[in-house]
Amino acid sequence: MDHYDSHHTNDYMQPEDDWDRDLLLDPAWEKQQRKTFTAWCNSHLRKAGTQIENIDEDFRDGLKLMLLLEVISGERLPKPERGKMRVHRISNVNKALDFIASKGVKLVSIGAEEIVDGNAKMTLGMIWTIILRFAIQDISVEETSAKEGLLLWCQRKTAPYKNVNIQNFHISWKDGLGFCALIHRHRPELIDYGKLRKDDPYTNLNTAFDVAERFLDIPKMLDAEDIVGTARPDEKAIMTYVSSFYHAFSGAQKAETAANRICKVLAVNQENEQLMEDYERLASDLLEWIRRTIPWLENRAPENTMQAMQQKLEDFRDYRRLHKPPKVQEKCQLEINFNTLQTKLRLSNRPAFMPSEGKMVSDINNAWGGLEQAEKGYEEWLLNEIRRLERLDHLAEKFRQKASIHESWTDGKESMLQKRDYETASLSEIKALLKKHEAFESDLAAHQDRVEQIAAIAQELNELDYYDSPSVNARCQKICDQWDNLGVLTQKRREALEKTEKLLETIDQLYLEYAKRAAPFNNWMEGAMEDLQDTFIVHTIEEIQGLSMAHEQFKATLPEADKERQAILGIHNEVMKIAQTYHVNMSGTNPYSTISTQEINSKWDRVRQLVPKRDQALMEEHARQQQNERLRKQFAAQANVIGPWIQTKMQEIGRIAIEMHGTLEDQINHLRQYEKNIVNYKPKIDQLESDHQQIQEALIFDNKHTNYTMEHIRVGWEQLLTTIARTINEVENQILTRDAKGISQEQMNEFRNSFNHFDREHSGTLGPEEFKACLISLGYDIGNDPQGEAEFARIMGIVDPNRLGVVTFQAFIDFMSRETADTDTADQVMASFKVLAGDKNYITADELRRELPPDQAEYCIARMAPYIGHDAVPGALDYMSFSTALYGESDL
């Protein structure tokens, strides 16, 4: 049974109508419920852009179940779990079941675990509970609700239909007429109910299902085979599907009825006003047209010629065919509109419509009667006049017309046939002339009938004793004589054209053969001349050898090329022979080629002239490249010695500057000896410059025998001179610093060893971190705290004032000598602290400026700055703090 309970006490909740779980095991019922419930769920899920395929599988994770409840209730459920584990699925299903319970529904024996496990019985029971609560419970008809209300609604709607007797939600629907009756009752245009038969349930059911799906947006939830083939169709499936009809029709019908009533009233009023305006406008236009037309029909002025009378008749026919029919339609429509308007006004209890004066229907009928009377008299007059003129000149006019047409056609034809234009025509022009002549012959044959008609009319005029028969006979004889002459000239021209065509076709084939062979040969000669005259630029002996080999290969093709030239000239001579033999006018040129025999011979002579010139140019270039190769090897032999020598000297000077061997005086002597040796090497550089100048004058840009260029040698030489001079200067400065600051040789060696130790890359400089490590190795206490960072920043400002990010050895020596002098100053000041401080045991910056020499005072104040503010007395330091400021914590 359905374990669904709520706070309502509707009849459909009674035990006898509960969901029977045992019956659900019936495969036919289970199949019906699966299809129906799945379609019902998808009809709502598609509003959220999704759907289900398997009802007991797709709800297992609870996500689509929660979405379904949100769509049909319009409420938000708690946020679902997105995990894939069983615990997440059970949580989501429980949230859905809790929401159902919150709507007053008691679920018994339906738990989240059964839904997650895909239990078909429990899943179908849960969906049926949802359908009862959200699709059927709220149905109310005549104080009945839910299942009874839905049943009563179906009975009321189908009562007028024969063979329909709805008593339940199973066998009453098997023949399909109940579904069709519901649709026809609300949308009669969708189903022709009169054609349905009770003994054809499949057609009835499928018709109802298809129409509901296509036009009512009710998805197909049932199969006709399942309903007809089951003794008792599933009641829940039928109820679910029928409830969709109730919801589709009940709301739409109320809104549609009210809207239709308002729209109908507005439409009627607007239509009546429009009909009034249309009547007035149409009546005015029609009366004005009648007023303008009657005077034209009453005009009886006769004409003197048949043409003029025929024009009048044609105008009258246009009036009958084009102008009057629309007016007849307007008059008819005017009467219809008037009667329709009066009927609508009477049915709407509105006053009758009274047209403007003179525009009544009777006024229009009177005016129309006058029009038709004038029309009848005008037509009779026209016909009588035409018959009178016809008797006089019909045959004569017919003869003149046909004769004139024929004479116009033959005008110029004789001179055209006697033209000899084919003598100077090309083949394409001859073919065009032949086509044109064939067309003329067809036209000539077609005109044979007209000549015979002219002769027959002339004979008839003679028999009728026409007054101007002599002129007619003379004109007819002239036409017949001219016609016979045209036949003779036509045959002669055809024969001449066909003969000329055969000759020109032979010449055309020769022209085509000439063009096919002359074009590639001409291109070959032009390419050969271009290659033979092409200026070449080579840089190696191999390149000139390659050009010479290619030239020899080209010369080997010249005999074969000359044979091809003779063959091409032979084709041209054959054309000239045919033209002379048959007297063909050769005023035109070869249509397939613009290359003349003179041009071919001229270019061939030019090729023969250029070959020896090319031979000479290649020989001269070969000799020049041999000389260039000698210059390359000469330069490379010296550069491959000088380049490594410069690199070796640079490395040796670097080692002397870094390594400590003996005193500074020993180093400077050693360096000056190196400088002397380097200067003595200058003649070899000068010799290399001389060789390089010869290479440049010869326009040699590369040298595979060496990787050294003159620019490399020059830069290396200048760097070598600069490095030895700079190194000597650095050692001299170190000597001056040592002597000025009183630094011993041992201290100097210690400083150098420390500096070299941290100069990992042997660049002669230290980075900030390397310099800091060097200071720490010499005993400086530079911590990573703010005070230590401030102290190191002060030192970097001394050794690297330009903020280059590196410290040279000379700056390092200057700093170390200065620090030694600062230590002496600190010793002197600390010895006088008791005298300066007195009994108070602290000292201020003002007291230092007052009691000490300026240089010592400023030194002490600078050292005090980071520590002021930490002691009890503002702006002053006690003995311990002052000592720390001057010496640092490590010294203290």
CSV table of C-alpha atoms in Angstrom, one decimal, residues 43-271:
chain,number,residue,atom,x,y,z
A,43,SER,CA,8.0,17.1,-18.1
A,44,HIS,CA,9.1,19.1,-15.1
A,45,LEU,CA,12.9,18.4,-15.2
A,46,ARG,CA,13.2,19.8,-18.7
A,47,LYS,CA,12.3,23.2,-17.3
A,48,ALA,CA,15.6,23.0,-15.5
A,49,GLY,CA,17.4,21.7,-18.7
A,50,THR,CA,17.8,18.0,-17.8
A,51,GLN,CA,15.9,14.7,-17.8
A,52,ILE,CA,16.1,11.1,-16.6
A,53,GLU,CA,16.4,7.9,-18.5
A,54,ASN,CA,16.1,5.2,-15.8
A,55,ILE,CA,13.8,6.1,-12.9
A,56,ASP,CA,15.4,3.8,-10.3
A,57,GLU,CA,19.0,4.6,-11.3
A,58,ASP,CA,19.0,8.4,-12.1
A,59,PHE,CA,17.5,9.3,-8.6
A,60,ARG,CA,20.1,7.2,-6.7
A,61,ASP,CA,22.5,10.2,-6.0
A,62,GLY,CA,19.5,12.4,-4.9
A,63,LEU,CA,20.6,15.3,-7.1
A,64,LYS,CA,17.9,15.1,-9.8
A,65,LEU,CA,15.3,14.1,-7.1
A,66,MET,CA,16.1,17.4,-5.2
A,67,LEU,CA,15.9,19.3,-8.5
A,68,LEU,CA,12.5,17.8,-9.4
A,69,LEU,CA,11.1,18.9,-6.0
A,70,GLU,CA,12.4,22.4,-6.5
A,71,VAL,CA,10.8,22.7,-9.9
A,72,ILE,CA,7.4,21.4,-9.0
A,73,SER,CA,7.2,23.2,-5.6
A,74,GLY,CA,8.9,26.5,-6.6
A,75,GLU,CA,10.9,26.3,-3.4
A,76,ARG,CA,14.6,26.0,-2.7
A,77,LEU,CA,15.9,22.9,-1.0
A,78,PRO,CA,19.1,22.7,1.1
A,79,LYS,CA,22.4,22.7,-0.9
A,80,PRO,CA,23.1,19.1,-2.1
A,81,GLU,CA,26.3,17.1,-1.5
A,82,ARG,CA,28.4,16.8,-4.6
A,83,GLY,CA,30.5,13.8,-3.5
A,84,LYS,CA,30.2,10.4,-5.2
A,85,MET,CA,30.3,8.3,-2.0
A,86,ARG,CA,27.3,6.4,-0.6
A,87,VAL,CA,27.1,8.7,2.4
A,88,HIS,CA,26.8,11.7,0.1
A,89,ARG,CA,24.0,10.1,-1.9
A,90,ILE,CA,22.1,9.1,1.3
A,91,SER,CA,22.4,12.6,2.6
A,92,ASN,CA,20.9,14.1,-0.7
A,93,VAL,CA,18.0,11.6,-0.7
A,94,ASN,CA,17.3,12.3,3.0
A,95,LYS,CA,17.1,16.0,2.2
A,96,ALA,CA,14.5,15.3,-0.5
A,97,LEU,CA,12.5,13.0,1.8
A,98,ASP,CA,12.6,15.6,4.6
A,99,PHE,CA,11.2,18.2,2.2
A,100,ILE,CA,8.3,15.8,1.2
A,101,ALA,CA,7.6,15.2,4.9
A,102,SER,CA,7.6,19.0,5.5
A,103,LYS,CA,4.6,19.2,3.1
A,104,GLY,CA,2.5,17.1,5.5
A,105,VAL,CA,3.2,13.7,3.9
A,106,LYS,CA,4.2,10.7,6.1
A,107,LEU,CA,6.5,8.3,4.3
A,108,VAL,CA,6.4,4.8,5.8
A,109,SER,CA,9.0,2.1,4.9
A,110,ILE,CA,10.5,4.4,2.2
A,111,GLY,CA,14.0,5.2,3.3
A,112,ALA,CA,17.0,6.8,1.7
A,113,GLU,CA,19.0,3.6,1.6
A,114,GLU,CA,16.3,1.8,-0.6
A,115,ILE,CA,16.4,4.7,-3.1
A,116,VAL,CA,20.2,4.8,-3.2
A,117,ASP,CA,20.3,1.1,-3.7
A,118,GLY,CA,18.0,1.4,-6.7
A,119,ASN,CA,15.0,-0.4,-5.2
A,120,ALA,CA,12.4,-0.2,-8.0
A,121,LYS,CA,9.3,-0.7,-5.7
A,122,MET,CA,10.4,2.0,-3.3
A,123,THR,CA,11.4,4.4,-6.0
A,124,LEU,CA,8.1,4.1,-7.8
A,125,GLY,CA,6.2,4.4,-4.5
A,126,MET,CA,8.1,7.6,-3.7
A,127,ILE,CA,7.4,9.2,-7.1
A,128,TRP,CA,3.7,8.2,-6.8
A,129,THR,CA,3.6,10.0,-3.4
A,130,ILE,CA,5.1,13.1,-5.0
A,131,ILE,CA,2.6,13.0,-7.8
A,132,LEU,CA,-0.3,12.7,-5.4
A,133,ARG,CA,0.9,15.6,-3.3
A,134,PHE,CA,1.9,18.0,-6.0
A,135,ALA,CA,-0.3,17.1,-9.0
A,136,ILE,CA,-3.5,15.6,-7.7
A,137,GLN,CA,-4.2,16.7,-4.1
A,138,ASP,CA,-5.0,20.3,-5.0
A,139,ILE,CA,-7.5,19.4,-7.7
A,140,SER,CA,-11.0,20.6,-6.6
A,141,VAL,CA,-14.3,20.2,-8.5
A,142,GLU,CA,-17.7,20.9,-6.9
A,143,GLU,CA,-16.6,20.4,-3.4
A,144,THR,CA,-14.7,17.2,-4.2
A,145,SER,CA,-10.9,17.1,-4.4
A,146,ALA,CA,-8.0,14.9,-5.3
A,147,LYS,CA,-8.9,11.6,-7.0
A,148,GLU,CA,-12.7,12.1,-6.8
A,149,GLY,CA,-12.4,15.7,-7.9
A,150,LEU,CA,-10.3,14.7,-10.9
A,151,LEU,CA,-12.8,11.9,-11.8
A,152,LEU,CA,-15.7,14.3,-11.5
A,153,TRP,CA,-13.9,16.8,-13.8
A,154,CYS,CA,-13.4,14.0,-16.4
A,155,GLN,CA,-17.1,13.0,-16.2
A,156,ARG,CA,-18.3,16.6,-16.6
A,157,LYS,CA,-16.1,17.3,-19.5
A,158,THR,CA,-16.9,14.0,-21.4
A,159,ALA,CA,-20.6,13.9,-20.6
A,160,PRO,CA,-21.8,15.2,-24.1
A,161,TYR,CA,-19.8,12.5,-26.0
A,162,LYS,CA,-21.2,9.3,-27.1
A,163,ASN,CA,-19.5,6.0,-26.2
A,164,VAL,CA,-17.7,7.7,-23.3
A,165,ASN,CA,-18.5,6.7,-19.8
A,166,ILE,CA,-15.8,7.5,-17.3
A,167,GLN,CA,-16.3,5.6,-14.0
A,168,ASN,CA,-12.7,4.9,-12.9
A,169,PHE,CA,-9.1,5.4,-13.8
A,170,HIS,CA,-8.4,2.0,-15.5
A,171,ILE,CA,-10.8,0.2,-17.8
A,172,SER,CA,-12.9,3.4,-18.6
A,173,TRP,CA,-10.0,4.7,-20.6
A,174,LYS,CA,-9.0,1.5,-22.6
A,175,ASP,CA,-10.8,2.5,-25.8
A,176,GLY,CA,-9.0,5.9,-26.0
A,177,LEU,CA,-12.3,7.9,-26.5
A,178,GLY,CA,-12.1,9.4,-23.1
A,179,PHE,CA,-8.7,11.1,-23.9
A,180,CYS,CA,-9.9,12.3,-27.3
A,181,ALA,CA,-13.1,13.7,-25.8
A,182,LEU,CA,-11.1,15.7,-23.2
A,183,ILE,CA,-8.9,17.2,-26.0
A,184,HIS,CA,-11.9,17.9,-28.3
A,185,ARG,CA,-13.9,19.5,-25.5
A,186,HIS,CA,-11.2,22.2,-25.0
A,187,ARG,CA,-9.5,22.2,-28.4
A,188,PRO,CA,-12.0,21.0,-31.0
A,189,GLU,CA,-9.8,22.0,-33.9
A,190,LEU,CA,-7.2,19.5,-33.0
A,191,ILE,CA,-9.3,16.3,-33.3
A,192,ASP,CA,-12.1,15.3,-35.7
A,193,TYR,CA,-14.1,13.4,-33.0
A,194,GLY,CA,-16.8,12.3,-35.5
A,195,LYS,CA,-14.3,10.0,-37.3
A,196,LEU,CA,-13.3,8.1,-34.2
A,197,ARG,CA,-14.6,4.5,-33.7
A,198,LYS,CA,-14.9,2.7,-30.4
A,199,ASP,CA,-13.7,-0.6,-31.9
A,200,ASP,CA,-10.3,1.0,-32.9
A,201,PRO,CA,-8.7,1.7,-29.5
A,202,TYR,CA,-5.1,1.8,-30.9
A,203,THR,CA,-5.9,4.7,-33.3
A,204,ASN,CA,-7.9,6.6,-30.6
A,205,LEU,CA,-5.1,6.3,-28.0
A,206,ASN,CA,-2.3,7.1,-30.4
A,207,THR,CA,-4.2,10.1,-31.8
A,208,ALA,CA,-4.8,11.5,-28.3
A,209,PHE,CA,-1.2,10.9,-27.2
A,210,ASP,CA,0.3,12.5,-30.3
A,211,VAL,CA,-2.0,15.5,-30.3
A,212,ALA,CA,-1.4,16.1,-26.6
A,213,GLU,CA,2.4,16.0,-27.1
A,214,ARG,CA,2.5,18.2,-30.2
A,215,PHE,CA,-0.1,20.9,-29.3
A,216,LEU,CA,-0.7,20.8,-25.5
A,217,ASP,CA,2.9,20.2,-24.4
A,218,ILE,CA,1.8,17.1,-22.5
A,219,PRO,CA,4.5,14.4,-22.9
A,220,LYS,CA,3.6,10.9,-24.0
A,221,MET,CA,3.4,9.0,-20.7
A,222,LEU,CA,1.5,5.8,-21.9
A,223,ASP,CA,1.7,3.3,-24.7
A,224,ALA,CA,-1.5,2.2,-26.5
A,225,GLU,CA,-0.2,-1.4,-26.6
A,226,ASP,CA,0.2,-1.5,-22.8
A,227,ILE,CA,-3.3,-0.1,-22.2
A,228,VAL,CA,-5.2,-2.3,-24.7
A,229,GLY,CA,-3.1,-5.4,-23.9
A,230,THR,CA,-3.8,-5.2,-20.2
A,231,ALA,CA,-7.0,-6.4,-18.7
A,232,ARG,CA,-6.9,-3.6,-16.1
A,233,PRO,CA,-4.5,-0.8,-16.9
A,234,ASP,CA,-2.5,0.7,-14.1
A,235,GLU,CA,-4.7,3.2,-12.2
A,236,LYS,CA,-1.8,5.4,-11.0
A,237,ALA,CA,-0.4,5.7,-14.5
A,238,ILE,CA,-3.8,6.8,-15.9
A,239,MET,CA,-4.3,9.2,-13.0
A,240,THR,CA,-0.9,10.8,-13.5
A,241,TYR,CA,-1.5,11.3,-17.3
A,242,VAL,CA,-5.1,12.6,-16.9
A,243,SER,CA,-3.9,15.1,-14.2
A,244,SER,CA,-1.7,16.6,-16.8
A,245,PHE,CA,-4.8,17.3,-19.0
A,246,TYR,CA,-6.5,18.9,-16.0
A,247,HIS,CA,-3.6,21.3,-15.3
A,248,ALA,CA,-3.2,22.1,-19.0
A,249,PHE,CA,-6.8,23.0,-19.6
A,250,SER,CA,-8.1,24.4,-16.3
A,251,GLY,CA,-5.9,27.5,-16.0
A,252,ALA,CA,-5.8,28.4,-19.7
A,253,GLN,CA,-9.6,28.2,-20.2
A,254,LYS,CA,-10.3,30.9,-17.6
A,255,ALA,CA,-7.8,33.4,-18.9
A,256,GLU,CA,-8.7,32.8,-22.5
A,257,THR,CA,-12.5,33.3,-22.0
A,258,ALA,CA,-12.0,36.7,-20.3
A,259,ALA,CA,-9.4,37.9,-22.9
A,260,ASN,CA,-11.5,36.7,-25.8
A,261,ARG,CA,-14.6,38.6,-24.5
A,262,ILE,CA,-12.7,41.9,-24.3
A,263,CYS,CA,-10.9,41.5,-27.6
A,264,LYS,CA,-14.1,40.6,-29.3
A,265,VAL,CA,-15.8,43.9,-28.2
A,266,LEU,CA,-12.9,46.0,-29.2
A,267,ALA,CA,-12.5,44.2,-32.5
A,268,VAL,CA,-16.2,44.7,-33.4
A,269,ASN,CA,-16.0,48.4,-32.7
A,270,GLN,CA,-12.8,48.9,-34.6
A,271,GLU,CA,-14.2,46.9,-37.5
